[in-house]
Tab-separated table of N, CA and C in Angstrom:
chain	number	residue	atom	x	y	z
A	159	GLN	N	-24.142	15.254	-54.518
A	159	GLN	CA	-24.248	15.336	-53.068
A	159	GLN	C	-22.953	16.987	-52.131
A	160	VAL	N	-23.804	17.899	-51.325
A	160	VAL	CA	-22.321	18.666	-50.914
A	160	VAL	C	-23.149	18.675	-49.394
A	161	GLN	N	-22.149	18.675	-48.585
A	161	GLN	CA	-22.449	18.494	-47.030
A	161	GLN	C	-22.019	19.891	-46.581
A	162	LEU	N	-22.737	20.435	-45.973
A	162	LEU	CA	-21.677	21.644	-45.054
A	162	LEU	C	-22.404	21.460	-43.680
A	163	VAL	N	-21.341	21.737	-43.159
A	163	VAL	CA	-20.988	21.252	-41.463
A	163	VAL	C	-20.345	22.522	-40.899
A	164	GLU	N	-22.019	22.672	-39.774
A	164	GLU	CA	-21.244	24.097	-38.998
A	164	GLU	C	-20.271	23.519	-37.409
A	165	SER	N	-20.074	24.924	-37.278
A	165	SER	CA	-19.820	24.587	-35.831
A	165	SER	C	-19.118	25.416	-35.021
A	166	GLY	N	-19.262	26.146	-33.406
A	166	GLY	CA	-19.110	27.349	-33.379
A	166	GLY	C	-20.029	28.393	-32.867
A	167	GLY	N	-22.290	27.476	-32.293
A	167	GLY	CA	-22.322	27.715	-31.611
A	167	GLY	C	-22.613	27.475	-30.368
A	168	GLY	N	-23.373	28.189	-29.258
A	168	GLY	CA	-23.532	27.888	-28.339
A	168	GLY	C	-24.209	29.372	-27.218
A	169	LEU	N	-23.632	29.121	-25.721
A	169	LEU	CA	-24.510	29.971	-24.734
A	169	LEU	C	-23.324	31.318	-24.862
A	170	VAL	N	-23.789	32.348	-24.792
A	170	VAL	CA	-23.161	34.221	-24.280
A	170	VAL	C	-23.626	34.672	-23.843
A	171	GLN	N	-23.113	35.160	-23.235
A	171	GLN	CA	-23.787	36.538	-22.448
A	171	GLN	C	-23.729	37.938	-23.163
A	172	ALA	N	-24.824	39.069	-23.337
A	172	ALA	CA	-24.964	39.849	-23.889
A	172	ALA	C	-23.605	40.937	-23.914
A	173	GLY	N	-23.062	40.947	-25.048
A	173	GLY	CA	-21.812	42.096	-25.453
A	173	GLY	C	-20.609	41.246	-25.670
A	174	GLY	N	-20.969	39.238	-25.644
A	174	GLY	CA	-20.056	38.600	-25.799
A	174	GLY	C	-19.349	38.618	-27.384
A	175	SER	N	-19.260	37.138	-27.574
A	175	SER	CA	-18.971	36.917	-28.987
A	175	SER	C	-18.270	35.457	-29.325
A	176	LEU	N	-19.173	35.717	-30.430
A	176	LEU	CA	-18.816	33.930	-30.749
A	176	LEU	C	-18.393	33.631	-32.409
A	177	ARG	N	-18.098	32.768	-32.966
A	177	ARG	CA	-17.946	32.724	-34.434
A	177	ARG	C	-18.154	30.845	-34.792
A	178	LEU	N	-18.751	31.424	-35.743
A	178	LEU	CA	-19.468	30.313	-36.440
A	178	LEU	C	-18.910	29.708	-37.434
A	179	SER	N	-18.245	28.311	-37.989
A	179	SER	CA	-17.734	28.555	-39.298
A	179	SER	C	-18.386	27.571	-39.781
A	180	CYS	N	-18.094	26.913	-40.971
A	180	CYS	CA	-18.778	26.436	-42.161
A	180	CYS	C	-18.187	25.467	-43.362
A	181	ALA	N	-17.987	24.275	-43.435
A	181	ALA	CA	-16.851	23.817	-44.366
A	181	ALA	C	-17.994	22.952	-44.950
A	182	ALA	N	-17.613	23.478	-46.310
A	182	ALA	CA	-18.775	22.263	-47.554
A	182	ALA	C	-17.150	21.484	-47.929
A	183	SER	N	-18.370	20.362	-48.006
A	183	SER	CA	-17.556	19.094	-48.905
A	183	SER	C	-18.785	18.610	-49.722
A	184	GLY	N	-18.312	17.544	-50.663
A	184	GLY	CA	-18.368	16.223	-51.696
A	184	GLY	C	-18.386	17.018	-52.897
A	185	SER	N	-18.844	17.167	-53.521
A	185	SER	CA	-18.827	17.274	-55.034
A	185	SER	C	-19.107	18.719	-55.746
A	186	ILE	N	-17.928	19.187	-55.873
A	186	ILE	CA	-17.917	20.807	-55.762
A	186	ILE	C	-17.029	20.740	-56.488
A	187	PHE	N	-17.455	21.705	-57.800
A	187	PHE	CA	-16.500	22.390	-59.063
A	187	PHE	C	-16.229	23.361	-58.574
A	188	SER	N	-17.103	24.612	-57.916
A	188	SER	CA	-17.012	25.924	-57.966
A	188	SER	C	-17.905	26.039	-57.230
A	189	ILE	N	-17.648	27.028	-55.930
A	189	ILE	CA	-18.737	28.058	-54.860
A	189	ILE	C	-19.072	29.219	-55.366
A	190	ASN	N	-20.252	29.791	-55.385
A	190	ASN	CA	-20.254	31.138	-55.939
A	190	ASN	C	-20.542	31.432	-54.319
A	191	ALA	N	-22.193	32.026	-54.880
A	191	ALA	CA	-21.879	32.599	-52.843
A	191	ALA	C	-22.337	31.496	-51.581
A	192	MET	N	-21.804	31.961	-50.318
A	192	MET	CA	-22.106	31.961	-49.347
A	192	MET	C	-22.755	32.472	-48.282
A	193	GLY	N	-23.381	31.924	-47.334
A	193	GLY	CA	-23.888	32.715	-46.514
A	193	GLY	C	-23.920	32.257	-45.227
A	194	TRP	N	-24.691	32.983	-44.324
A	194	TRP	CA	-25.592	32.211	-43.179
A	194	TRP	C	-26.842	33.269	-42.598
A	195	TYR	N	-27.301	32.538	-42.726
A	195	TYR	CA	-28.895	32.712	-42.000
A	195	TYR	C	-29.398	32.280	-41.058
A	196	ARG	N	-30.507	32.944	-40.500
A	196	ARG	CA	-30.645	32.786	-39.167
A	196	ARG	C	-32.541	32.861	-38.740
A	197	GLN	N	-32.640	31.775	-37.924
A	197	GLN	CA	-34.299	31.261	-37.803
A	197	GLN	C	-34.759	31.556	-36.221
A	198	ALA	N	-35.292	32.795	-35.349
A	198	ALA	CA	-35.702	32.702	-33.960
A	198	ALA	C	-37.048	32.306	-34.436
A	199	PRO	N	-37.007	31.373	-33.319
A	199	PRO	CA	-38.646	30.969	-32.724
A	199	PRO	C	-39.858	31.361	-33.451
A	200	GLY	N	-40.992	31.340	-34.476
A	200	GLY	CA	-41.871	31.919	-34.184
A	200	GLY	C	-41.535	32.948	-35.606
A	201	LYS	N	-40.312	32.898	-36.331
A	201	LYS	CA	-40.100	33.627	-36.866
A	201	LYS	C	-39.380	33.607	-38.054
A	202	GLN	N	-39.221	34.188	-39.227
A	202	GLN	CA	-39.108	33.779	-40.738
A	202	GLN	C	-37.708	33.874	-40.955
A	203	ARG	N	-36.973	32.818	-41.554
A	203	ARG	CA	-35.539	32.586	-41.658
A	203	ARG	C	-34.535	33.740	-42.602
A	204	GLU	N	-33.582	34.223	-41.962
A	204	GLU	CA	-33.798	35.656	-42.547
A	204	GLU	C	-32.146	35.058	-42.863
A	205	LEU	N	-31.429	36.232	-43.965
A	205	LEU	CA	-30.268	36.318	-44.380
A	205	LEU	C	-29.484	37.193	-42.853
A	206	VAL	N	-28.586	36.102	-42.443
A	206	VAL	CA	-27.609	37.465	-41.708
A	206	VAL	C	-26.355	38.411	-42.314
A	207	ALA	N	-25.496	37.205	-43.284
A	207	ALA	CA	-24.610	37.605	-44.047
A	207	ALA	C	-23.914	36.986	-45.480
A	208	ALA	N	-23.520	37.119	-46.678
A	208	ALA	CA	-23.401	36.951	-47.325
A	208	ALA	C	-21.911	37.121	-48.010
A	209	ILE	N	-21.268	35.938	-48.621
A	209	ILE	CA	-20.181	36.532	-49.164
A	209	ILE	C	-19.764	35.748	-50.697
A	210	THR	N	-19.607	36.558	-51.577
A	210	THR	CA	-19.431	35.705	-52.752
A	210	THR	C	-17.690	35.881	-53.156
A	211	SER	N	-17.581	34.842	-53.932
A	211	SER	CA	-16.471	34.443	-54.376
A	211	SER	C	-15.571	34.915	-54.638
A	212	GLY	N	-15.835	36.465	-55.007
A	212	GLY	CA	-14.958	37.258	-55.019
A	212	GLY	C	-14.770	38.446	-54.000
A	213	GLY	N	-14.871	38.030	-52.793
A	213	GLY	CA	-15.194	38.541	-51.493
A	213	GLY	C	-16.006	39.995	-51.282
A	214	SER	N	-16.864	39.947	-52.308
A	214	SER	CA	-18.099	41.613	-51.943
A	214	SER	C	-19.317	40.635	-50.791
A	215	THR	N	-19.509	41.450	-50.083
A	215	THR	CA	-20.376	40.759	-48.514
A	215	THR	C	-21.328	41.746	-48.833
A	216	ASN	N	-22.176	41.233	-47.909
A	216	ASN	CA	-23.659	41.810	-47.664
A	216	ASN	C	-24.524	41.664	-46.004
A	217	TYR	N	-24.726	42.957	-46.121
A	217	TYR	CA	-24.680	42.202	-44.134
A	217	TYR	C	-26.840	42.890	-43.780
A	218	ALA	N	-27.078	41.915	-42.622
A	218	ALA	CA	-28.492	42.389	-42.409
A	218	ALA	C	-28.488	43.667	-41.409
A	219	ASP	N	-29.403	44.926	-41.824
A	219	ASP	CA	-28.916	45.903	-41.066
A	219	ASP	C	-28.720	45.972	-39.828
A	220	SER	N	-29.039	45.149	-39.050
A	220	SER	CA	-29.670	44.336	-37.627
A	220	SER	C	-27.775	44.366	-37.177
A	221	VAL	N	-27.047	43.658	-38.212
A	221	VAL	CA	-25.751	42.798	-37.506
A	221	VAL	C	-24.308	44.013	-37.997
A	222	LYS	N	-24.510	44.608	-38.716
A	222	LYS	CA	-24.114	45.278	-39.700
A	222	LYS	C	-22.961	46.196	-38.174
A	223	GLY	N	-21.249	46.373	-38.742
A	223	GLY	CA	-20.768	46.759	-37.194
A	223	GLY	C	-20.478	45.740	-36.445
A	224	ARG	N	-21.289	44.715	-36.531
A	224	ARG	CA	-20.549	44.074	-35.350
A	224	ARG	C	-20.292	42.364	-35.723
A	225	PHE	N	-21.129	42.163	-37.018
A	225	PHE	CA	-20.527	40.373	-37.722
A	225	PHE	C	-20.046	41.121	-38.961
A	226	THR	N	-18.879	39.986	-38.742
A	226	THR	CA	-18.441	40.185	-39.778
A	226	THR	C	-17.650	38.915	-40.548
A	227	ILE	N	-18.332	38.497	-42.413
A	227	ILE	CA	-18.335	37.226	-42.688
A	227	ILE	C	-17.007	37.344	-43.635
A	228	SER	N	-16.777	35.675	-43.386
A	228	SER	CA	-14.733	36.051	-44.105
A	228	SER	C	-15.570	34.594	-44.870
A	229	ARG	N	-14.818	34.126	-46.186
A	229	ARG	CA	-14.261	32.965	-46.445
A	229	ARG	C	-12.898	32.607	-46.955
A	230	ASP	N	-12.899	31.339	-47.149
A	230	ASP	CA	-11.239	30.987	-47.549
A	230	ASP	C	-11.608	29.524	-48.647
A	231	ASN	N	-11.292	30.304	-49.767
A	231	ASN	CA	-11.818	29.581	-51.077
A	231	ASN	C	-11.166	27.834	-51.586
A	232	ALA	N	-9.588	28.403	-50.625
A	232	ALA	CA	-8.839	27.047	-51.592
A	232	ALA	C	-9.013	26.247	-50.080
A	233	LYS	N	-9.918	26.046	-48.954
A	233	LYS	CA	-10.804	25.084	-47.479
A	233	LYS	C	-11.988	25.099	-48.219
A	234	ASN	N	-12.780	25.988	-48.804
A	234	ASN	CA	-14.338	25.796	-49.403
A	234	ASN	C	-15.024	26.162	-47.453
A	235	THR	N	-14.351	27.054	-47.239
A	235	THR	CA	-14.901	27.350	-45.446
A	235	THR	C	-15.481	28.842	-45.279
A	236	VAL	N	-16.696	29.051	-44.654
A	236	VAL	CA	-16.929	30.466	-44.635
A	236	VAL	C	-16.804	30.469	-42.790
A	237	CYS	N	-17.201	31.392	-42.436
A	237	CYS	CA	-16.678	31.865	-41.007
A	237	CYS	C	-17.701	33.302	-40.942
A	238	LEU	N	-18.181	33.340	-40.287
A	238	LEU	CA	-19.171	34.758	-38.950
A	238	LEU	C	-18.386	34.590	-37.892
A	239	GLN	N	-18.004	36.388	-37.979
A	239	GLN	CA	-17.754	36.603	-36.312
A	239	GLN	C	-19.021	37.279	-36.034
A	240	MET	N	-18.953	37.002	-34.914
A	240	MET	CA	-20.030	37.826	-34.053
A	240	MET	C	-19.867	38.146	-32.631
A	241	ASN	N	-19.758	40.267	-32.508
A	241	ASN	CA	-19.453	40.663	-31.386
A	241	ASN	C	-20.513	41.414	-31.079
A	242	SER	N	-20.303	41.602	-29.723
A	242	SER	CA	-21.678	42.550	-29.354
A	242	SER	C	-22.718	41.683	-29.014
A	243	LEU	N	-22.918	41.142	-28.892
A	243	LEU	CA	-23.922	39.823	-29.433
A	243	LEU	C	-25.204	40.768	-28.241
A	244	LYS	N	-26.675	40.331	-29.058
A	244	LYS	CA	-27.393	40.476	-28.017
A	244	LYS	C	-28.565	39.927	-28.010
A	245	PRO	N	-29.091	39.562	-26.986
A	245	PRO	CA	-30.214	38.851	-26.362
A	245	PRO	C	-31.132	38.546	-28.182
A	246	GLU	N	-31.947	39.882	-28.514
A	246	GLU	CA	-31.678	39.400	-30.161
A	246	GLU	C	-31.382	38.554	-30.918
A	247	ASP	N	-30.266	38.378	-31.228
A	247	ASP	CA	-29.161	37.551	-31.554
A	247	ASP	C	-29.677	36.188	-31.854
A	248	THR	N	-30.409	35.843	-30.791
A	248	THR	CA	-30.481	34.316	-29.944
A	248	THR	C	-31.456	33.815	-31.770
A	249	ALA	N	-30.699	32.231	-31.948
A	249	ALA	CA	-31.849	31.892	-33.345
A	249	ALA	C	-30.619	30.579	-33.883
A	250	VAL	N	-31.068	29.822	-34.724
A	250	VAL	CA	-30.260	28.731	-35.243
A	250	VAL	C	-29.840	29.212	-36.654
A	251	TYR	N	-28.515	29.169	-36.757
A	251	TYR	CA	-28.359	30.026	-37.432
A	251	TYR	C	-27.488	28.638	-38.591
A	252	TYR	N	-27.844	28.860	-39.926
A	252	TYR	CA	-27.885	27.985	-41.075
A	252	TYR	C	-26.650	28.459	-42.838
A	253	CYS	N	-26.157	27.792	-42.448
A	253	CYS	CA	-24.335	28.345	-43.473
A	253	CYS	C	-25.327	27.432	-44.461
A	254	ASN	N	-25.332	28.387	-45.640
A	254	ASN	CA	-25.786	28.278	-46.951
A	254	ASN	C	-24.775	28.667	-48.063
A	255	ALA	N	-24.619	27.690	-49.320
A	255	ALA	CA	-23.737	27.613	-50.431
A	255	ALA	C	-24.305	27.676	-51.581
A	256	ASP	N	-23.630	28.060	-52.593
A	256	ASP	CA	-24.566	28.317	-53.799
A	256	ASP	C	-23.272	27.584	-54.605
A	257	THR	N	-23.763	26.195	-54.856
A	257	THR	CA	-22.554	25.294	-55.320
A	257	THR	C	-23.038	24.838	-57.135
A	258	LYS	N	-21.891	24.896	-57.559
A	258	LYS	CA	-22.107	24.074	-59.146
A	258	LYS	C	-20.911	22.672	-59.374
A	259	GLU	N	-21.571	21.847	-59.509
A	259	GLU	CA	-20.825	20.372	-59.660
A	259	GLU	C	-19.629	19.960	-60.861
A	260	THR	N	-20.070	20.699	-61.684
A	260	THR	CA	-19.514	20.694	-62.790
A	260	THR	C	-19.485	21.840	-63.364
A	261	GLU	N	-18.557	22.470	-64.145
A	261	GLU	CA	-18.513	23.673	-64.995
A	261	GLU	C	-19.831	24.361	-65.644
A	262	LEU	N	-20.481	23.626	-66.058
A	262	LEU	CA	-21.709	23.672	-67.155
A	262	LEU	C	-22.666	23.859	-66.109
A	263	GLU	N	-23.095	23.029	-64.948
A	263	GLU	CA	-24.195	23.256	-64.670
A	263	GLU	C	-24.831	24.606	-63.937
A	264	ARG	N	-26.429	24.664	-63.382
A	264	ARG	CA	-26.543	25.661	-63.078
A	264	ARG	C	-25.684	24.905	-61.474
A	265	ALA	N	-26.188	26.248	-60.632
A	265	ALA	CA	-25.624	26.207	-59.238
A	265	ALA	C	-27.067	25.425	-58.693
A	266	ALA	N	-26.253	24.818	-57.327
A	266	ALA	CA	-27.418	24.187	-56.637
A	266	ALA	C	-27.630	24.953	-54.882
A	267	SER	N	-28.586	25.203	-54.098
A	267	SER	CA	-28.395	25.447	-52.823
A	267	SER	C	-28.258	24.475	-52.348
A	268	TRP	N	-27.365	24.879	-51.053
A	268	TRP	CA	-27.150	23.581	-50.159
A	268	TRP	C	-27.386	24.363	-48.837
A	269	TRP	N	-27.835	23.275	-47.393
A	269	TRP	CA	-27.955	23.783	-46.673
A	269	TRP	C	-26.802	23.524	-45.430
A	270	GLY	N	-26.414	23.921	-44.039
A	270	GLY	CA	-26.669	23.041	-43.158
A	270	GLY	C	-27.259	22.512	-41.852
A	271	GLN	N	-27.159	22.015	-41.218
A	271	GLN	CA	-28.168	21.605	-40.122
A	271	GLN	C	-28.542	22.766	-38.929
A	272	GLY	N	-27.960	23.346	-39.253
A	272	GLY	CA	-28.113	24.641	-38.391
A	272	GLY	C	-27.428	24.525	-37.025
A	273	THR	N	-26.662	25.723	-36.306
A	273	THR	CA	-26.517	25.742	-34.719
A	273	THR	C	-27.185	27.116	-34.338
A	274	GLN	N	-27.618	26.523	-32.726
A	274	GLN	CA	-28.115	27.105	-32.041
A	274	GLN	C	-27.406	28.489	-31.753
A	275	VAL	N	-27.617	29.666	-31.216
A	275	VAL	CA	-26.253	30.330	-30.884
A	275	VAL	C	-28.334	31.362	-29.717
A	276	THR	N	-27.158	31.516	-28.904
A	276	THR	CA	-27.924	32.008	-27.368
A	276	THR	C	-27.719	32.718	-26.736
A	277	VAL	N	-28.396	34.102	-26.670
A	277	VAL	CA	-27.446	35.480	-25.763
A	277	VAL	C	-28.518	35.090	-24.874
A	278	SER	N	-27.936	35.286	-23.607
A	278	SER	CA	-28.671	35.724	-22.624
A	278	SER	C	-28.363	37.165	-22.607
A	279	SER	N	-29.204	37.885	-21.155
A	279	SER	CA	-29.297	38.886	-21.073
A	279	SER	C	-28.578	39.347	-19.427
């Protein structure tokens, strides 16, 4: 089992910044991709940003230039720095990690409990 614990959500005015953090713990041999997803009311969950163990990143077009994803492989953590926030960024943000318990096993995907981000206009 793997646990992902998120922190850093909250209420911010448009134009402000927030930093989300996620720490993975449990039966972890290695972590492949880590990422952040979000789900707004009435909408499907969508990818916000992802980062591989080698540091390659991928962003949703809507957040490019405003959000930055980073990770610390030694600490099994991933962060999302969110700048120039807009009301449309309001959503529950979920941390995701693809982990392997042993070298030979296939990776499994795990989710955090979600953290609310609310951007007021």
